[in-house]
mmCIF file of C-alpha atoms in Angstrom:
data_model
loop_
_atom_site.group_PDB
_atom_site.id
_atom_site.type_symbol
_atom_site.label_atom_id
_atom_site.label_comp_id
_atom_site.label_asym_id
_atom_site.label_seq_id
_atom_site.Cartn_x
_atom_site.Cartn_y
_atom_site.Cartn_z
ATOM 1 C CA UNK A 17 28.559 -4.313 28.984
ATOM 2 C CA UNK A 18 28.768 -0.730 30.249
ATOM 3 C CA UNK A 19 28.226 -0.464 33.968
ATOM 4 C CA UNK A 20 24.978 1.298 34.824
ATOM 5 C CA UNK A 21 26.712 3.978 36.857
ATOM 6 C CA UNK A 22 28.847 4.938 33.855
ATOM 7 C CA UNK A 23 25.863 5.661 31.594
ATOM 8 C CA UNK A 24 25.167 9.260 30.740
ATOM 9 C CA UNK A 25 21.371 9.692 30.568
ATOM 10 C CA UNK A 26 21.395 11.912 27.472
ATOM 11 C CA UNK A 27 23.716 9.721 25.331
ATOM 12 C CA UNK A 28 22.816 6.908 22.939
ATOM 13 C CA UNK A 29 25.618 4.344 23.249
ATOM 14 C CA UNK A 30 26.618 2.564 20.050
ATOM 15 C CA UNK A 31 28.843 -0.465 19.520
ATOM 16 C CA UNK A 32 31.927 0.083 17.297
ATOM 17 C CA UNK A 33 30.567 -2.752 15.170
ATOM 18 C CA UNK A 34 27.948 -0.271 13.920
ATOM 19 C CA UNK A 35 30.520 2.174 12.483
ATOM 20 C CA UNK A 36 29.652 2.804 8.859
ATOM 21 C CA UNK A 37 25.956 2.104 9.358
ATOM 22 C CA UNK A 38 24.220 4.935 7.495
ATOM 23 C CA UNK A 39 21.412 4.924 10.076
ATOM 24 C CA UNK A 40 23.747 6.648 12.545
ATOM 25 C CA UNK A 41 24.228 9.637 10.212
ATOM 26 C CA UNK A 42 20.455 10.168 10.346
ATOM 27 C CA UNK A 43 20.348 10.489 14.147
ATOM 28 C CA UNK A 44 20.202 14.246 14.789
ATOM 29 C CA UNK A 45 18.292 14.732 18.027
ATOM 30 C CA UNK A 46 20.391 12.794 20.545
ATOM 31 C CA UNK A 47 24.170 12.552 20.924
ATOM 32 C CA UNK A 48 25.831 9.200 20.284
ATOM 33 C CA UNK A 49 28.971 7.710 21.781
ATOM 34 C CA UNK A 50 30.856 4.602 20.723
ATOM 35 C CA UNK A 51 31.702 2.100 23.431
ATOM 36 C CA UNK A 52 32.750 -1.532 23.472
ATOM 37 C CA UNK A 53 29.693 -3.570 24.439
ATOM 38 C CA UNK A 54 27.712 -6.642 23.451
ATOM 39 C CA UNK A 55 24.478 -5.068 22.081
ATOM 40 C CA UNK A 56 24.516 -2.660 19.131
ATOM 41 C CA UNK A 57 22.735 0.077 21.088
ATOM 42 C CA UNK A 58 22.137 0.960 24.724
ATOM 43 C CA UNK A 59 19.328 3.444 25.337
ATOM 44 C CA UNK A 60 19.165 3.183 29.123
ATOM 45 C CA UNK A 61 20.192 1.090 32.118
ATOM 46 C CA UNK A 62 17.672 -1.634 31.288
ATOM 47 C CA UNK A 63 17.145 -1.078 27.553
ATOM 48 C CA UNK A 64 19.294 -2.304 24.665
ATOM 49 C CA UNK A 65 18.875 -2.964 20.967
ATOM 50 C CA UNK A 66 20.251 -5.153 18.183
ATOM 51 C CA UNK A 67 20.289 -4.159 14.525
ATOM 52 C CA UNK A 68 19.537 -6.569 11.664
ATOM 53 C CA UNK A 69 18.657 -6.119 8.016
ATOM 54 C CA UNK A 70 16.490 -8.658 6.210
ATOM 55 C CA UNK A 71 18.991 -8.840 3.329
ATOM 56 C CA UNK A 72 21.818 -9.749 5.743
ATOM 57 C CA UNK A 73 19.604 -12.216 7.611
ATOM 58 C CA UNK A 74 18.789 -14.124 4.413
ATOM 59 C CA UNK A 75 22.538 -14.441 3.678
ATOM 60 C CA UNK A 76 23.515 -15.260 7.291
ATOM 61 C CA UNK A 77 20.501 -16.800 9.064
ATOM 62 C CA UNK A 78 22.556 -17.944 12.118
ATOM 63 C CA UNK A 79 23.983 -14.498 12.869
ATOM 64 C CA UNK A 80 21.076 -13.265 14.982
ATOM 65 C CA UNK A 81 21.079 -16.442 17.107
ATOM 66 C CA UNK A 82 24.761 -15.857 17.921
ATOM 67 C CA UNK A 83 24.155 -12.215 18.877
ATOM 68 C CA UNK A 84 21.237 -13.115 21.153
ATOM 69 C CA UNK A 85 23.186 -15.900 22.878
ATOM 70 C CA UNK A 86 26.046 -13.436 23.584
ATOM 71 C CA UNK A 87 23.604 -11.081 25.240
ATOM 72 C CA UNK A 88 22.375 -13.727 27.683
ATOM 73 C CA UNK A 89 19.626 -12.393 29.975
ATOM 74 C CA UNK A 90 21.012 -8.876 30.304
ATOM 75 C CA UNK A 91 18.615 -5.949 30.028
ATOM 76 C CA UNK A 92 14.920 -5.937 30.821
ATOM 77 C CA UNK A 93 13.754 -4.386 27.562
ATOM 78 C CA UNK A 94 15.474 -6.015 24.561
ATOM 79 C CA UNK A 95 14.700 -4.539 21.147
ATOM 80 C CA UNK A 96 15.431 -6.042 17.727
ATOM 81 C CA UNK A 97 15.399 -3.308 15.079
ATOM 82 C CA UNK A 98 14.784 -5.002 11.715
ATOM 83 C CA UNK A 99 15.450 -3.001 8.538
ATOM 84 C CA UNK A 100 13.115 -4.372 5.830
ATOM 85 C CA UNK A 101 15.315 -3.716 2.785
ATOM 86 C CA UNK A 102 14.130 -6.372 0.303
ATOM 87 C CA UNK A 103 10.769 -7.201 -1.256
ATOM 88 C CA UNK A 104 10.887 -10.947 -0.593
ATOM 89 C CA UNK A 105 10.524 -10.484 3.177
ATOM 90 C CA UNK A 106 7.452 -12.390 4.362
ATOM 91 C CA UNK A 107 9.173 -15.607 5.513
ATOM 92 C CA UNK A 108 12.071 -13.746 7.137
ATOM 93 C CA UNK A 109 9.728 -11.481 9.122
ATOM 94 C CA UNK A 110 7.796 -14.511 10.345
ATOM 95 C CA UNK A 111 11.028 -16.197 11.449
ATOM 96 C CA UNK A 112 12.241 -13.096 13.298
ATOM 97 C CA UNK A 113 8.883 -12.654 15.032
ATOM 98 C CA UNK A 114 9.111 -16.233 16.252
ATOM 99 C CA UNK A 115 12.672 -15.639 17.486
ATOM 100 C CA UNK A 116 11.488 -12.513 19.272
ATOM 101 C CA UNK A 117 8.752 -14.405 21.115
ATOM 102 C CA UNK A 118 11.110 -17.206 22.167
ATOM 103 C CA UNK A 119 14.024 -14.958 23.194
ATOM 104 C CA UNK A 120 12.002 -12.177 24.880
ATOM 105 C CA UNK A 121 12.782 -9.578 22.222
ATOM 106 C CA UNK A 122 10.479 -6.853 20.953
ATOM 107 C CA UNK A 123 10.766 -6.921 17.152
ATOM 108 C CA UNK A 124 10.408 -3.488 15.528
ATOM 109 C CA UNK A 125 10.079 -3.473 11.738
ATOM 110 C CA UNK A 126 11.559 -0.410 10.048
ATOM 111 C CA UNK A 127 10.824 0.157 6.387
ATOM 112 C CA UNK A 128 13.505 2.798 5.937
ATOM 113 C CA UNK A 129 16.739 3.924 7.598
ATOM 114 C CA UNK A 130 15.202 7.248 8.616
ATOM 115 C CA UNK A 131 12.368 5.416 10.379
ATOM 116 C CA UNK A 132 14.891 3.290 12.272
ATOM 117 C CA UNK A 133 16.801 6.428 13.287
ATOM 118 C CA UNK A 134 13.592 8.002 14.648
ATOM 119 C CA UNK A 135 12.902 4.874 16.730
ATOM 120 C CA UNK A 136 16.384 4.989 18.259
ATOM 121 C CA UNK A 137 16.025 8.688 19.055
ATOM 122 C CA UNK A 138 12.607 8.226 20.617
ATOM 123 C CA UNK A 139 13.580 5.257 22.792
ATOM 124 C CA UNK A 140 16.633 7.153 23.949
ATOM 125 C CA UNK A 141 14.719 10.363 24.680
ATOM 126 C CA UNK A 142 12.171 8.357 26.693
ATOM 127 C CA UNK A 143 15.048 6.567 28.434
ATOM 128 C CA UNK A 144 13.620 3.164 27.587
ATOM 129 C CA UNK A 145 10.184 3.797 29.121
ATOM 130 C CA UNK A 146 7.770 1.979 26.818
ATOM 131 C CA UNK A 147 4.628 3.291 28.498
ATOM 132 C CA UNK A 148 5.204 6.800 27.118
ATOM 133 C CA UNK A 149 6.162 6.180 23.486
ATOM 134 C CA UNK A 150 3.058 7.897 22.145
ATOM 135 C CA UNK A 151 5.046 9.753 19.480
ATOM 136 C CA UNK A 152 5.925 6.432 17.811
ATOM 137 C CA UNK A 153 2.590 4.687 17.860
ATOM 138 C CA UNK A 154 -0.662 6.605 18.206
ATOM 139 C CA UNK A 155 -2.998 5.294 20.860
ATOM 140 C CA UNK A 156 -5.599 3.118 19.308
ATOM 141 C CA UNK A 157 -9.073 4.610 19.459
ATOM 142 C CA UNK A 158 -11.880 2.620 20.979
ATOM 143 C CA UNK A 159 -14.430 4.420 18.790
ATOM 144 C CA UNK A 160 -15.267 2.214 15.806
ATOM 145 C CA UNK A 161 -15.864 5.158 13.448
ATOM 146 C CA UNK A 162 -12.499 6.661 14.394
ATOM 147 C CA UNK A 163 -10.859 3.300 13.818
ATOM 148 C CA UNK A 164 -12.457 2.989 10.376
ATOM 149 C CA UNK A 165 -11.407 6.550 9.565
ATOM 150 C CA UNK A 166 -7.856 5.808 10.711
ATOM 151 C CA UNK A 167 -7.793 2.641 8.598
ATOM 152 C CA UNK A 168 -9.022 4.363 5.436
ATOM 153 C CA UNK A 169 -6.997 7.563 5.790
ATOM 154 C CA UNK A 170 -3.922 7.039 7.978
ATOM 155 C CA UNK A 171 -3.442 3.405 7.093
ATOM 156 C CA UNK A 172 -3.701 3.954 3.330
ATOM 157 C CA UNK A 173 -2.043 7.253 2.478
ATOM 158 C CA UNK A 174 -2.026 6.316 -1.181
ATOM 159 C CA UNK A 175 -5.824 6.513 -1.426
ATOM 160 C CA UNK A 176 -6.013 10.299 -1.625
ATOM 161 C CA UNK A 177 -9.271 12.233 -1.397
ATOM 162 C CA UNK A 178 -11.005 9.860 1.058
ATOM 163 C CA UNK A 179 -11.884 11.971 4.091
ATOM 164 C CA UNK A 180 -13.674 11.394 7.398
ATOM 165 C CA UNK A 181 -17.092 12.099 5.858
ATOM 166 C CA UNK A 182 -16.411 9.484 3.173
ATOM 167 C CA UNK A 183 -15.265 7.034 5.869
ATOM 168 C CA UNK A 184 -18.479 7.498 7.862
ATOM 169 C CA UNK A 185 -20.539 7.099 4.687
ATOM 170 C CA UNK A 186 -18.699 3.894 3.804
ATOM 171 C CA UNK A 187 -19.146 2.556 7.337
ATOM 172 C CA UNK A 188 -22.872 3.343 7.398
ATOM 173 C CA UNK A 189 -23.301 1.705 3.991
ATOM 174 C CA UNK A 190 -21.277 -1.486 4.449
ATOM 175 C CA UNK A 191 -21.150 -1.918 8.235
ATOM 176 C CA UNK A 192 -17.619 -3.378 8.470
ATOM 177 C CA UNK A 193 -14.109 -2.904 7.113
ATOM 178 C CA UNK A 194 -14.262 -6.388 5.594
ATOM 179 C CA UNK A 195 -17.390 -5.492 3.618
ATOM 180 C CA UNK A 196 -15.727 -2.284 2.410
ATOM 181 C CA UNK A 197 -12.611 -4.231 1.366
ATOM 182 C CA UNK A 198 -14.616 -6.850 -0.544
ATOM 183 C CA UNK A 199 -16.990 -4.387 -2.214
ATOM 184 C CA UNK A 200 -16.822 -3.994 -5.974
ATOM 185 C CA UNK A 201 -16.156 -0.602 -7.635
ATOM 186 C CA UNK A 202 -19.806 -0.415 -8.650
ATOM 187 C CA UNK A 203 -20.910 -0.946 -5.031
ATOM 188 C CA UNK A 204 -18.455 1.658 -3.748
ATOM 189 C CA UNK A 205 -19.676 4.197 -6.289
ATOM 190 C CA UNK A 206 -23.187 4.004 -4.791
ATOM 191 C CA UNK A 207 -21.955 5.885 -1.712
ATOM 192 C CA UNK A 208 -22.614 9.645 -1.734
ATOM 193 C CA UNK A 209 -19.401 11.604 -2.337
ATOM 194 C CA UNK A 210 -17.542 8.639 -3.822
ATOM 195 C CA UNK A 211 -16.745 9.705 -7.383
ATOM 196 C CA UNK A 212 -14.982 7.534 -9.997
ATOM 197 C CA UNK A 213 -11.485 8.731 -8.997
ATOM 198 C CA UNK A 214 -12.030 8.128 -5.253
ATOM 199 C CA UNK A 215 -13.538 4.712 -5.988
ATOM 200 C CA UNK A 216 -10.596 3.747 -8.202
ATOM 201 C CA UNK A 217 -8.010 4.873 -5.645
ATOM 202 C CA UNK A 218 -9.808 3.203 -2.736
ATOM 203 C CA UNK A 219 -10.336 -0.062 -4.603
ATOM 204 C CA UNK A 220 -6.721 -0.212 -5.804
ATOM 205 C CA UNK A 221 -5.369 0.626 -2.332
ATOM 206 C CA UNK A 222 -7.441 -2.144 -0.709
ATOM 207 C CA UNK A 223 -6.519 -4.752 -3.311
ATOM 208 C CA UNK A 224 -2.916 -4.033 -4.218
ATOM 209 C CA UNK A 225 -0.413 -6.660 -2.931
ATOM 210 C CA UNK A 226 1.402 -6.211 0.383
ATOM 211 C CA UNK A 227 4.785 -6.463 -1.342
ATOM 212 C CA UNK A 228 6.309 -6.809 -4.788
ATOM 213 C CA UNK A 229 7.013 -10.434 -3.941
ATOM 214 C CA UNK A 230 3.304 -11.129 -3.495
ATOM 215 C CA UNK A 231 2.648 -9.183 -6.692
ATOM 216 C CA UNK A 232 5.076 -11.400 -8.541
ATOM 217 C CA UNK A 233 3.467 -14.426 -6.924
ATOM 218 C CA UNK A 234 0.018 -13.338 -8.127
ATOM 219 C CA UNK A 235 1.380 -12.704 -11.611
ATOM 220 C CA UNK A 236 3.026 -16.148 -11.563
ATOM 221 C CA UNK A 237 -0.216 -17.808 -10.469
ATOM 222 C CA UNK A 238 -2.051 -15.898 -13.192
ATOM 223 C CA UNK A 239 0.565 -17.029 -15.714
ATOM 224 C CA UNK A 240 0.246 -20.643 -14.576
ATOM 225 C CA UNK A 241 -3.557 -20.439 -14.791
ATOM 226 C CA UNK A 242 -3.318 -19.011 -18.299
ATOM 227 C CA UNK A 243 -0.786 -21.713 -19.165
ATOM 228 C CA UNK A 244 -3.147 -24.425 -17.940
ATOM 229 C CA UNK A 245 -5.967 -22.832 -19.945
ATOM 230 C CA UNK A 246 -3.702 -22.683 -23.002
ATOM 231 C CA UNK A 247 -2.742 -26.328 -22.540
ATOM 232 C CA UNK A 248 -6.441 -27.227 -22.337
ATOM 233 C CA UNK A 249 -7.139 -25.286 -25.541
ATOM 234 C CA UNK A 250 -4.146 -26.916 -27.234
ATOM 235 C CA UNK A 251 -5.379 -30.362 -26.125
ATOM 236 C CA UNK A 252 -8.848 -29.606 -27.527
ATOM 237 C CA UNK A 253 -7.280 -28.306 -30.735
ATOM 238 C CA UNK A 254 -5.101 -31.434 -31.023
ATOM 239 C CA UNK A 255 -8.165 -33.630 -30.460
ATOM 240 C CA UNK A 256 -10.081 -31.693 -33.126
ATOM 241 C CA UNK A 257 -7.145 -32.060 -35.529
ATOM 242 C CA UNK A 258 -7.061 -35.811 -34.839
ATOM 243 C CA UNK A 259 -10.791 -36.081 -35.540
ATOM 244 C CA UNK A 260 -10.414 -34.071 -38.761
ATOM 245 C CA UNK A 261 -7.474 -36.260 -39.781
ATOM 246 C CA UNK A 262 -9.433 -39.432 -39.031
ATOM 247 C CA UNK A 263 -12.428 -38.109 -41.010
ATOM 248 C CA UNK A 264 -10.104 -37.223 -43.884
ATOM 249 C CA UNK A 265 -8.626 -40.732 -43.839
ATOM 250 C CA UNK A 266 -12.130 -42.232 -43.916
ATOM 251 C CA UNK A 267 -13.094 -40.023 -46.858
ATOM 252 C CA UNK A 268 -9.853 -40.930 -48.677
ATOM 253 C CA UNK A 269 -10.544 -44.640 -48.041
ATOM 254 C CA UNK A 270 -14.086 -44.275 -49.451
ATOM 255 C CA UNK A 271 -12.735 -42.311 -52.423
ATOM 256 C CA UNK A 272 -10.074 -44.992 -53.075
ATOM 257 C CA UNK A 273 -12.726 -47.711 -52.871
ATOM 258 C CA UNK A 274 -14.939 -45.797 -55.342
ATOM 259 C CA UNK A 275 -12.000 -45.341 -57.713
ATOM 260 C CA UNK A 276 -11.249 -49.090 -57.495
ATOM 261 C CA UNK A 277 -14.865 -49.951 -58.280
ATOM 262 C CA UNK A 278 -14.958 -47.471 -61.184
ATOM 263 C CA UNK A 279 -11.675 -48.845 -62.500
ATOM 264 C CA UNK A 280 -12.973 -52.434 -62.288
ATOM 265 C CA UNK A 281 -16.215 -51.422 -64.039
ATOM 266 C CA UNK A 282 -14.210 -49.656 -66.745
ATOM 267 C CA UNK A 283 -12.000 -52.720 -67.287
ATOM 268 C CA UNK A 284 -15.116 -54.873 -67.531
ATOM 269 C CA UNK A 285 -16.669 -52.548 -70.129
ATOM 270 C CA UNK A 286 -13.406 -52.445 -72.067
ATOM 271 C CA UNK A 287 -13.277 -56.266 -72.021
ATOM 272 C CA UNK A 288 -16.843 -56.472 -73.354
ATOM 273 C CA UNK A 289 -16.040 -53.861 -76.015
ATOM 274 C CA UNK A 290 -12.924 -55.782 -77.055
ATOM 275 C CA UNK A 291 -14.934 -58.969 -77.253
ATOM 276 C CA UNK A 292 -17.582 -57.275 -79.387
ATOM 277 C CA UNK A 293 -14.940 -55.870 -81.710
ATOM 278 C CA UNK A 294 -13.390 -59.323 -82.049
ATOM 279 C CA UNK A 295 -16.749 -60.839 -82.933
ATOM 280 C CA UNK A 296 -17.417 -58.075 -85.477
ATOM 281 C CA UNK A 297 -13.998 -58.645 -87.070
ATOM 282 C CA UNK A 298 -14.614 -62.386 -87.198
ATOM 283 C CA UNK A 299 -18.055 -61.818 -88.814
ATOM 284 C CA UNK A 300 -16.554 -59.395 -91.303
ATOM 285 C CA UNK A 301 -13.810 -61.869 -92.247
ATOM 286 C CA UNK A 302 -16.422 -64.578 -92.709
ATOM 287 C CA UNK A 303 -18.487 -62.368 -94.970
ATOM 288 C CA UNK A 304 -15.394 -61.510 -96.987
ATOM 289 C CA UNK A 305 -14.568 -65.188 -97.350
ATOM 290 C CA UNK A 306 -18.138 -65.924 -98.469
ATOM 291 C CA UNK A 307 -17.993 -63.115 -101.048
ATOM 292 C CA UNK A 308 -14.686 -64.433 -102.378
ATOM 293 C CA UNK A 309 -16.118 -67.949 -102.610
ATOM 294 C CA UNK A 310 -19.177 -66.683 -104.517
ATOM 295 C CA UNK A 311 -17.050 -64.756 -106.993
ATOM 296 C CA UNK A 312 -14.820 -67.772 -107.532
ATOM 297 C CA UNK A 313 -17.818 -70.014 -108.254
ATOM 298 C CA UNK A 314 -19.233 -67.530 -110.793
ATOM 299 C CA UNK A 315 -15.935 -67.328 -112.597
ATOM 300 C CA UNK A 316 -15.665 -71.069 -112.831
ATOM 301 C CA UNK A 317 -19.230 -71.265 -114.227
ATOM 302 C CA UNK A 318 -18.523 -68.742 -116.980
ATOM 303 C CA UNK A 319 -15.366 -70.520 -117.935
ATOM 304 C CA UNK A 320 -17.284 -73.774 -118.369
ATOM 305 C CA UNK A 321 -19.863 -72.136 -120.608
ATOM 306 C CA UNK A 322 -17.234 -70.663 -122.813
ATOM 307 C CA UNK A 323 -15.598 -74.023 -123.279
#
């Protein structure tokens, strides 16, 4: 650690471990100097900082614990600058916040390298005095209308077109930020000055996911819900097919039974017809025999008369 008396008040001291970090090339407003030390940055006699990216933390989760243990209890104000450089960041941020609470670190989330550079410059220019960092975080207004306006305009730059007058109208109509956030597009459009484009932008800004990870999660849940619905429809379709198949089998069984009965009736009729034909043939043969016998008797009678 650099001795306090050796610190130059206008210099941001940087550990050689940070050489190659592109954040340093973005620091323009304060001079930097490399010096062998435990923390990554020293902004003042009682203020230091560690640098960590979410991507690196996910690959090496024990790294930050080692760095903090090396620092011991040195420095009054201990800052952990976290570069949020991946979308799947929710769990990591929660873990680092918990570490910050337990180890007496102030966790500062930076969503870009330029933002991180501005934090370093500001802390250095203020010489570690946290009570005068107004250029980083604007003092929160105690006026509810101003807070609503700040939420709708400053907090959601992607809305576009929503001004202070619109904010006041929305507040007077719905009475709370929660009611505004849960309002439907039709309800928002009832406010004077809220045209279709403003309504669309406001609604989308208030309902879009916090990160791409949550967006993917919502899409996955939607996919699973659709899959469950599809499985239900397939189950109903399979049940309907089974019922149709069973009905078809019953109809085929009835048809087979009818065919069997018709076939048996036909065989019975054919047997009766054959019997009738046999009787007719027998009767015909008998008549022929009788005719032959009659003719024979007549011939014998004539022969006797001739004699």
